[in-house]
Short mmCIF file of C-alpha atoms and ligand atoms in Angstrom, two decimals:
data_model
loop_
_atom_site.label_atom_id
_atom_site.label_comp_id
_atom_site.label_asym_id
_atom_site.label_seq_id
_atom_site.Cartn_x
_atom_site.Cartn_y
_atom_site.Cartn_z
CA MET A 92 -14.05 -7.18 3.94
CA THR A 93 -16.03 -10.49 5.11
CA MET A 94 -14.40 -12.62 7.04
CA THR A 95 -16.05 -16.46 6.53
CA PRO A 96 -14.57 -19.66 6.75
CA PRO A 97 -13.78 -21.77 3.82
CA PRO A 98 -17.24 -22.48 2.20
CA VAL A 99 -18.28 -26.15 2.53
CA ALA A 100 -21.58 -25.78 0.53
CA THR A 101 -23.01 -22.36 0.25
CA PRO A 102 -26.44 -21.72 0.43
CA GLY A 103 -28.31 -19.31 -2.46
CA PRO A 104 -26.58 -18.28 -5.51
CA SER A 105 -23.10 -19.49 -6.39
CA LEU A 106 -22.10 -16.78 -8.74
CA VAL A 107 -22.57 -13.05 -7.69
CA SER A 108 -22.02 -9.86 -9.59
CA THR A 109 -18.55 -7.81 -9.86
CA LEU A 110 -18.37 -4.19 -10.81
CA PRO A 111 -19.16 -3.74 -14.26
CA GLY A 112 -15.98 -3.64 -17.03
CA ARG A 113 -16.16 0.25 -16.75
CA SER A 114 -14.88 0.40 -13.45
CA TYR A 115 -11.52 -0.26 -14.54
CA THR A 116 -11.37 1.88 -17.70
CA ASP A 117 -13.71 4.78 -17.03
CA PRO A 118 -11.24 7.93 -16.19
CA GLU A 119 -14.26 10.00 -14.63
CA ILE A 120 -14.38 6.92 -12.35
CA PHE A 121 -10.53 6.54 -11.68
CA ARG A 122 -10.72 10.30 -11.02
CA ARG A 123 -13.48 9.78 -8.58
CA GLU A 124 -11.50 7.03 -6.95
CA GLN A 125 -8.37 9.18 -6.63
CA GLU A 126 -10.42 12.37 -5.30
CA ARG A 127 -12.83 10.26 -3.13
CA ILE A 128 -10.53 7.24 -1.79
CA PHE A 129 -6.98 7.84 -2.06
CA GLU A 130 -7.45 11.55 -1.01
CA THR A 131 -9.26 11.12 2.04
CA ARG A 132 -7.85 7.64 3.61
CA TRP A 133 -4.87 7.00 5.15
CA ILE A 134 -1.78 6.06 2.54
CA CYS A 135 1.27 3.92 3.13
CA ALA A 136 3.61 6.33 1.57
CA VAL A 137 7.39 5.69 2.42
CA ARG A 138 9.57 3.63 4.59
CA CYS A 139 10.73 5.96 7.78
CA ALA A 140 14.03 4.51 7.02
CA ASP A 141 14.00 5.64 4.05
CA LEU A 142 14.38 9.24 5.78
CA PRO A 143 17.30 8.67 8.12
CA LYS A 144 17.89 12.23 9.34
CA PRO A 145 16.57 15.63 9.23
CA GLY A 146 16.09 17.24 5.47
CA ALA A 147 16.25 13.76 4.00
CA TYR A 148 13.15 13.78 1.74
CA ARG A 149 10.74 11.38 -0.52
CA THR A 150 8.37 12.33 -2.51
CA VAL A 151 5.17 10.43 -3.30
CA LEU A 152 2.02 10.71 -5.40
CA VAL A 153 -1.07 10.72 -3.18
CA GLY A 154 -4.10 10.59 -5.51
CA ARG A 155 -3.14 13.48 -7.97
CA GLU A 156 -0.94 15.25 -5.27
CA SER A 157 2.61 14.71 -4.93
CA VAL A 158 3.27 14.89 -1.17
CA LEU A 159 6.74 15.44 0.16
CA ILE A 160 7.74 13.57 2.99
CA THR A 161 10.74 14.68 5.19
CA ARG A 162 12.34 15.26 8.89
CA SER A 163 12.17 18.41 10.68
CA ARG A 164 15.27 19.16 13.09
CA SER A 165 13.60 17.35 15.59
CA GLY A 166 13.92 14.19 13.47
CA GLY A 167 9.92 14.16 13.50
CA LEU A 168 8.30 13.47 10.26
CA ARG A 169 6.50 16.45 8.38
CA ALA A 170 4.35 15.76 5.19
CA PHE A 171 3.66 18.93 3.05
CA LEU A 172 1.83 19.53 -0.45
CA ASN A 173 4.74 19.47 -2.80
CA VAL A 174 3.77 22.69 -4.01
CA CYS A 175 5.57 26.19 -3.42
CA ARG A 176 3.16 28.98 -2.07
CA HIS A 177 4.30 31.62 -4.31
CA ARG A 178 3.27 30.69 -7.95
CA GLY A 179 3.11 26.92 -7.49
CA ALA A 180 6.19 25.48 -8.62
CA ARG A 181 7.19 21.64 -7.74
CA LEU A 182 9.30 22.23 -4.61
CA CYS A 183 11.13 18.87 -4.74
CA THR A 184 11.24 17.19 -8.61
CA GLU A 185 13.26 14.19 -7.48
CA ASP A 186 11.47 10.93 -5.65
CA SER A 187 14.22 11.35 -3.21
CA GLY A 188 17.04 13.51 -1.77
CA GLU A 189 18.46 15.72 1.10
CA VAL A 190 18.73 19.17 2.18
CA ARG A 191 20.53 20.30 4.69
CA ARG A 192 18.30 23.21 6.67
CA THR A 193 15.86 24.15 3.93
CA LEU A 194 13.78 23.63 1.30
CA GLN A 195 14.13 25.79 -1.43
CA CYS A 196 12.02 26.69 -4.39
CA PRO A 197 14.06 26.33 -7.56
CA TYR A 198 11.78 29.20 -9.30
CA HIS A 199 12.13 32.34 -7.38
CA ALA A 200 13.77 30.62 -4.12
CA TRP A 201 11.15 31.14 -1.87
CA THR A 202 12.78 29.19 1.15
CA TYR A 203 11.11 27.18 3.46
CA ASP A 204 12.59 25.74 6.89
CA LEU A 205 11.84 21.74 7.67
CA ASP A 206 8.30 22.49 9.70
CA GLY A 207 7.27 24.33 6.48
CA LEU A 208 7.59 28.39 7.88
CA LEU A 209 8.35 30.28 4.96
CA ILE A 210 11.84 31.83 6.11
CA ALA A 211 13.49 33.74 3.33
CA ALA A 212 12.48 35.06 0.24
CA PRO A 213 13.96 37.58 -2.16
CA ASN A 214 13.11 41.02 -0.80
CA LEU A 215 10.70 39.48 1.58
CA ALA A 216 12.57 41.94 4.47
CA ASN A 217 10.74 44.95 2.49
CA MET A 218 7.28 42.95 2.69
CA PRO A 219 6.94 43.19 6.24
CA ASP A 220 3.46 42.46 6.25
CA VAL A 221 3.93 38.89 4.83
CA ASP A 222 2.97 36.38 7.58
CA ARG A 223 5.57 33.78 7.31
CA ALA A 224 3.31 30.86 8.55
CA GLU A 225 0.49 31.74 6.63
CA ARG A 226 2.61 31.57 3.52
CA GLY A 227 4.42 28.42 4.72
CA LEU A 228 4.06 24.70 2.94
CA LEU A 229 0.47 23.30 3.34
CA THR A 230 0.93 20.29 5.76
CA VAL A 231 -0.41 17.05 5.25
CA ALA A 232 -1.41 14.50 8.32
CA VAL A 233 1.51 12.11 8.97
CA ARG A 234 1.51 8.83 11.12
CA GLU A 235 4.50 6.44 11.28
CA TRP A 236 3.26 2.92 11.86
CA LEU A 237 4.97 -0.71 11.18
CA GLY A 238 8.13 1.10 10.25
CA TYR A 239 6.14 3.42 7.77
CA ALA A 240 5.09 6.83 7.06
CA TRP A 241 1.29 6.85 6.65
CA VAL A 242 -0.28 10.56 5.36
CA CYS A 243 -3.75 11.25 4.87
CA LEU A 244 -4.63 14.30 2.62
CA ALA A 245 -8.29 14.68 4.55
CA ASP A 246 -8.71 18.03 6.29
CA GLU A 247 -9.85 15.50 9.05
CA PRO A 248 -8.54 12.40 8.54
CA PRO A 249 -10.12 9.10 9.62
CA SER A 250 -9.17 7.15 12.72
CA PHE A 251 -6.00 5.66 12.00
CA VAL A 252 -6.83 3.19 14.62
CA GLU A 253 -10.06 2.54 13.13
CA SER A 254 -9.22 2.66 9.78
CA VAL A 255 -5.68 1.05 9.56
CA VAL A 256 -4.68 -0.83 12.99
CA GLY A 257 -8.70 -1.67 13.23
CA ALA A 258 -8.25 -3.34 9.35
CA VAL A 259 -5.09 -5.68 10.20
CA THR A 260 -6.68 -6.70 13.67
CA GLU A 261 -10.06 -7.69 12.14
CA ARG A 262 -8.27 -9.79 9.58
CA LEU A 263 -5.55 -11.41 12.49
CA GLY A 264 -8.11 -11.08 15.27
CA ASP A 265 -5.87 -10.21 17.78
CA PRO A 266 -4.20 -6.89 17.98
CA ALA A 267 -0.91 -7.83 19.14
CA ALA A 268 -0.31 -10.25 16.58
CA ILE A 269 1.07 -7.50 14.09
CA GLU A 270 3.11 -6.14 16.54
CA ARG A 271 4.99 -9.37 17.47
CA TYR A 272 6.68 -9.16 14.12
CA GLY A 273 8.30 -5.85 14.95
CA ALA A 274 7.94 -4.68 11.43
CA GLY A 275 9.38 -1.00 12.56
CA GLU A 276 12.57 -2.56 13.64
CA LEU A 277 12.81 -4.95 10.60
CA ALA A 278 15.66 -3.86 7.63
CA LEU A 279 14.87 -3.45 4.29
CA GLY A 280 16.05 -6.47 2.54
CA ARG A 281 14.98 -5.85 -1.05
CA ARG A 282 12.80 -3.74 -2.57
CA ILE A 283 11.12 -4.43 -6.11
CA SER A 284 8.98 -1.98 -8.00
CA TYR A 285 6.40 -3.12 -10.26
CA ASP A 286 4.61 -1.15 -12.98
CA VAL A 287 1.87 -2.87 -13.72
CA LYS A 288 -0.67 -2.24 -16.42
CA ALA A 289 -3.88 -2.74 -14.69
CA ASN A 290 -6.41 -1.32 -12.88
CA TRP A 291 -5.51 -0.81 -9.14
CA LYS A 292 -9.03 -2.81 -8.32
CA LEU A 293 -7.97 -6.01 -10.09
CA ILE A 294 -4.80 -6.03 -8.01
CA VAL A 295 -6.47 -5.75 -4.63
CA GLU A 296 -9.22 -8.34 -5.79
CA ASN A 297 -6.25 -10.46 -7.03
CA PHE A 298 -4.66 -10.32 -3.69
CA MET A 299 -7.88 -10.88 -1.85
CA GLU A 300 -8.46 -14.39 -3.20
CA CYS A 301 -6.88 -17.76 -3.44
CA TYR A 302 -9.25 -19.29 -6.58
CA HIS A 303 -6.02 -18.68 -8.93
CA CYS A 304 -3.36 -19.89 -6.40
CA ALA A 305 -3.62 -23.33 -8.24
CA THR A 306 -3.31 -22.27 -11.48
CA ILE A 307 -0.53 -19.86 -11.32
CA HIS A 308 0.98 -20.18 -8.17
CA PRO A 309 2.97 -23.46 -8.18
CA GLU A 310 5.88 -22.71 -5.88
CA LEU A 311 3.50 -20.76 -3.61
CA THR A 312 1.10 -24.21 -3.18
CA ASP A 313 4.21 -26.18 -2.88
CA VAL A 314 4.95 -24.38 0.54
CA LEU A 315 1.07 -23.77 1.29
CA PRO A 316 -0.46 -26.53 0.45
CA GLU A 317 -3.87 -25.48 1.15
CA PHE A 318 -3.87 -22.55 -1.08
CA ALA A 319 -4.21 -24.95 -3.82
CA GLU A 320 -7.39 -25.76 -3.01
CA GLY A 321 -9.02 -23.09 -3.87
CA PHE A 322 -10.69 -21.58 -0.88
CA ALA A 323 -10.32 -18.08 0.65
CA ALA A 324 -8.86 -19.81 3.09
CA GLN A 325 -6.30 -16.74 3.83
CA TYR A 326 -9.62 -14.59 4.65
CA TYR A 327 -11.11 -15.83 7.64
CA VAL A 328 -10.38 -14.16 10.91
CA GLY A 329 -7.09 -15.22 12.42
CA HIS A 330 -6.41 -17.98 10.37
CA GLY A 331 -2.99 -18.34 9.15
CA ALA A 332 -1.90 -21.05 5.89
CA SER A 333 0.31 -23.71 7.26
CA PHE A 334 3.32 -24.50 5.74
CA ALA A 335 4.09 -28.05 3.59
CA ASP A 336 5.56 -30.62 6.42
CA GLY A 337 8.28 -30.92 3.63
CA ALA A 338 8.84 -26.83 3.60
CA GLU A 339 11.70 -25.90 5.79
CA GLY A 340 11.25 -22.16 5.09
CA PHE A 341 9.64 -19.44 3.08
CA THR A 342 11.43 -19.87 0.16
CA VAL A 343 11.06 -20.69 -3.46
CA ASP A 344 12.12 -24.09 -3.29
CA GLY A 345 11.01 -25.10 0.64
CA SER A 346 14.61 -24.71 1.89
CA PRO A 347 15.38 -22.87 5.10
CA GLY A 348 14.97 -19.28 5.63
CA PHE A 349 16.20 -17.42 8.52
CA GLY A 350 15.51 -17.72 12.21
CA ARG A 351 11.87 -17.00 13.69
CA ILE A 352 11.47 -13.43 14.73
CA PRO A 353 11.92 -13.96 18.65
CA SER A 354 8.91 -12.12 19.58
CA LEU A 355 6.28 -14.18 17.52
CA GLY A 356 3.87 -16.68 19.23
CA GLU A 357 4.04 -20.53 18.79
CA GLU A 358 0.87 -20.12 16.55
CA GLN A 359 2.55 -17.53 14.28
CA ASP A 360 5.19 -20.14 13.38
CA ARG A 361 5.13 -21.54 10.53
CA ARG A 362 2.40 -19.76 9.22
CA TYR A 363 1.35 -17.62 6.67
CA PHE A 364 -1.14 -14.49 7.27
CA ALA A 365 -2.09 -12.39 4.32
CA VAL A 366 -3.95 -8.97 5.32
CA THR A 367 -5.25 -6.15 3.04
CA VAL A 368 -5.69 -2.94 4.11
CA GLN A 369 -7.70 -0.81 2.06
CA PRO A 370 -7.34 0.87 -0.30
CA GLN A 371 -3.58 0.20 -1.30
CA VAL A 372 -1.47 -1.91 1.21
CA PHE A 373 -0.83 -5.63 1.37
CA VAL A 374 1.22 -7.29 4.16
CA ASN A 375 2.08 -10.58 4.36
CA LEU A 376 3.46 -12.52 7.31
CA VAL A 377 5.54 -15.03 7.76
CA PRO A 378 7.86 -16.49 10.40
CA ASP A 379 11.45 -14.75 9.58
CA HIS A 380 10.12 -11.89 7.18
CA VAL A 381 7.46 -9.54 6.44
CA ILE A 382 6.37 -8.45 2.73
CA LEU A 383 4.86 -5.25 2.59
CA HIS A 384 3.48 -3.94 -0.83
CA ARG A 385 2.65 -0.58 -1.08
CA MET A 386 0.10 0.70 -4.57
CA PHE A 387 0.17 3.61 -6.44
CA PRO A 388 -2.51 3.82 -8.61
CA LEU A 389 -1.18 6.32 -12.01
CA ALA A 390 -3.99 6.05 -14.52
CA PRO A 391 -6.81 3.71 -14.59
CA ASP A 392 -4.81 1.06 -16.65
CA ARG A 393 -1.65 1.49 -14.68
CA THR A 394 -0.35 1.00 -10.99
CA LEU A 395 2.63 1.34 -9.38
CA VAL A 396 3.44 -1.58 -6.82
CA GLU A 397 6.17 -1.16 -4.28
CA CYS A 398 7.16 -4.06 -2.76
CA ASP A 399 9.24 -4.01 0.62
CA TRP A 400 10.99 -7.58 1.79
CA LEU A 401 11.77 -6.99 5.74
CA TYR A 402 14.15 -9.24 7.99
CA MET A 403 15.86 -8.85 10.91
CA THR A 404 18.66 -6.31 11.08
CA GLU A 405 21.04 -8.97 11.85
CA VAL A 406 19.94 -10.91 8.91
CA VAL A 407 20.66 -7.83 6.60
CA ALA A 408 23.84 -6.75 8.30
CA SER A 409 25.38 -10.36 7.96
CA GLY A 410 24.87 -9.99 4.20
CA ALA A 411 23.08 -13.35 4.33
CA ASP A 412 21.92 -14.49 0.79
CA LEU A 413 18.27 -13.30 0.64
CA GLU A 414 17.70 -14.57 -2.91
CA ARG A 415 15.36 -18.05 -2.53
CA SER A 416 13.55 -16.23 0.35
CA VAL A 417 12.63 -13.07 -1.98
CA GLU A 418 12.49 -15.14 -5.27
CA LEU A 419 9.21 -16.81 -3.92
CA PHE A 420 7.07 -13.83 -3.22
CA HIS A 421 8.78 -11.95 -6.54
CA ARG A 422 7.28 -15.12 -8.48
CA VAL A 423 4.12 -14.80 -7.14
CA ASN A 424 4.05 -11.00 -7.82
CA LEU A 425 5.04 -11.52 -11.47
CA GLN A 426 2.44 -14.05 -11.70
CA ASP A 427 -0.38 -12.02 -10.31
CA PHE A 428 0.48 -8.74 -11.96
CA ALA A 429 0.65 -10.89 -15.32
CA ALA A 430 -3.03 -12.03 -14.22
CA CYS A 431 -3.86 -8.67 -13.62
CA GLU A 432 -2.56 -7.32 -17.06
CA ARG A 433 -4.26 -10.19 -18.79
CA THR A 434 -7.50 -9.32 -17.34
CA GLN A 435 -7.08 -5.36 -17.96
CA PRO A 436 -8.13 -5.47 -21.69
CA GLY A 437 -10.78 -7.36 -21.07
CA MET A 438 -12.38 -4.73 -18.84
CA GLY A 439 -12.86 -2.38 -22.07
CA SER A 440 -14.72 -5.38 -23.81
CA ARG A 441 -18.33 -5.40 -24.74
CA ALA A 442 -18.19 -9.08 -23.33
CA TYR A 443 -17.68 -7.33 -19.88
CA ARG A 444 -19.62 -4.32 -19.81
CA ALA A 445 -22.27 -6.05 -17.62
CA GLY A 446 -19.36 -7.44 -15.42
CA GLY A 447 -18.44 -10.94 -14.39
CA VAL A 448 -18.81 -13.04 -11.33
CA LEU A 449 -17.53 -14.02 -8.27
CA VAL A 450 -17.32 -17.68 -6.99
CA PRO A 451 -18.25 -18.35 -3.69
CA SER A 452 -14.86 -18.38 -2.40
CA GLU A 453 -14.57 -14.91 -3.93
CA HIS A 454 -17.69 -13.60 -2.44
CA HIS A 455 -15.81 -11.47 0.03
CA ILE A 456 -14.71 -9.42 -3.06
CA GLY A 457 -18.10 -7.74 -2.96
CA ALA A 458 -17.54 -6.16 0.24
CA PHE A 459 -14.82 -4.50 -1.49
CA HIS A 460 -16.73 -3.96 -4.18
CA ARG A 461 -19.64 -2.15 -2.40
CA TRP A 462 -16.92 -0.45 -0.38
CA VAL A 463 -15.59 1.55 -3.65
CA ALA A 464 -18.87 2.33 -5.46
CA GLU A 465 -20.30 3.93 -2.12
CA ALA A 466 -17.22 5.85 -1.94
CA ILE A 467 -17.47 6.79 -5.17
CA ALA A 468 -21.02 7.64 -5.40
CA PRO A 469 -22.78 11.03 -6.27
CA PRO A 470 -23.32 12.93 -3.05
CA VAL A 471 -27.31 13.24 -2.78
CA PRO A 472 -27.98 16.54 -4.16
CA ASP A 473 -29.47 19.14 -1.54
CA GLY A 474 -33.21 19.16 -1.24
CA ALA A 475 -33.16 15.49 -3.25
S1 FES B 519 6.92 29.54 -7.53
FE1 FES B 519 8.33 28.72 -5.76
S2 FES B 519 9.40 30.39 -5.42
FE2 FES B 519 8.45 31.66 -7.10
FE1 FE2 B 520 -2.05 -14.64 -6.35
#
């Protein structure tokens, strides 16, 4: 994304074009996005604490694939395609669960250890030529960062440091800034899943601009008054929006939140930072908690968004009332997703066939549009 200060006066045209409407409705475009973006990039899949011990597993949809994420006997993260190597049955059909030592296919009982090796199957002893490693589960690249397991379906994943960590550093301006929130050590205070009837790109675009904040986010602009100005204030390097003088915390009514995460710097206190990690993660940073959204596109007009509110372990362990803290961004989410759902039907209208426009405070969204367009562009045929 382009990182620019809030525009005072914009030379050149004020309005630039968006993607055309069919980018948000066409099943073929959606298929290409799944194949070329979600199945090639690092995807933030599950919170590591949701896999507390060997054999605990979660299944997530990455592009068009079900991916099974678990821990081996050594406690390390493992990710596999959730497909039995015998006749292709889905190995784990639940979203989450726990096995003791092995993953057994419910169809003909092929059995894999937690490293994916085929270790048992009916009559396997009579098939001495079967290579158990060769017939093991297909592995998926997995990395841990910010307390989440990130997976990548590509045979040769892009550099995690460049494509994921680099996106956060580019936004915050300082590689140490994100680490000071200690997201990996925070505890899950609340998780809310939103089934949004809108294309995933509408959700990304909405998160990237604040032109709408004054219109639809009264509680947020009370706490962050500069958001009411409609500038893309959150998008220039290193800038965090200041809390209102009267706001004691990042809460729905400006009431006090919790103690500041001790490792934060002074420049991070009483400030809100928003980061987008393309294609499917939004991170919101405030002094006493971290809010992390993961998006999973289900259809051209439907996206699952999982939102986690993370607090210091002692805050969660104390049983403190998180309600006013969670309520602020839950309302923001509902307001944002309602706006996206209101926009989705227009994407199929003849009025939007050629797309719409971005005002100057939204121009940086154009970089996202170009990124998507380049990713899904057909390859140049050989010899062309
Ligand atoms: S399909 Fe899994 S054991 Fe046959
Ligand atoms: Fe918003």
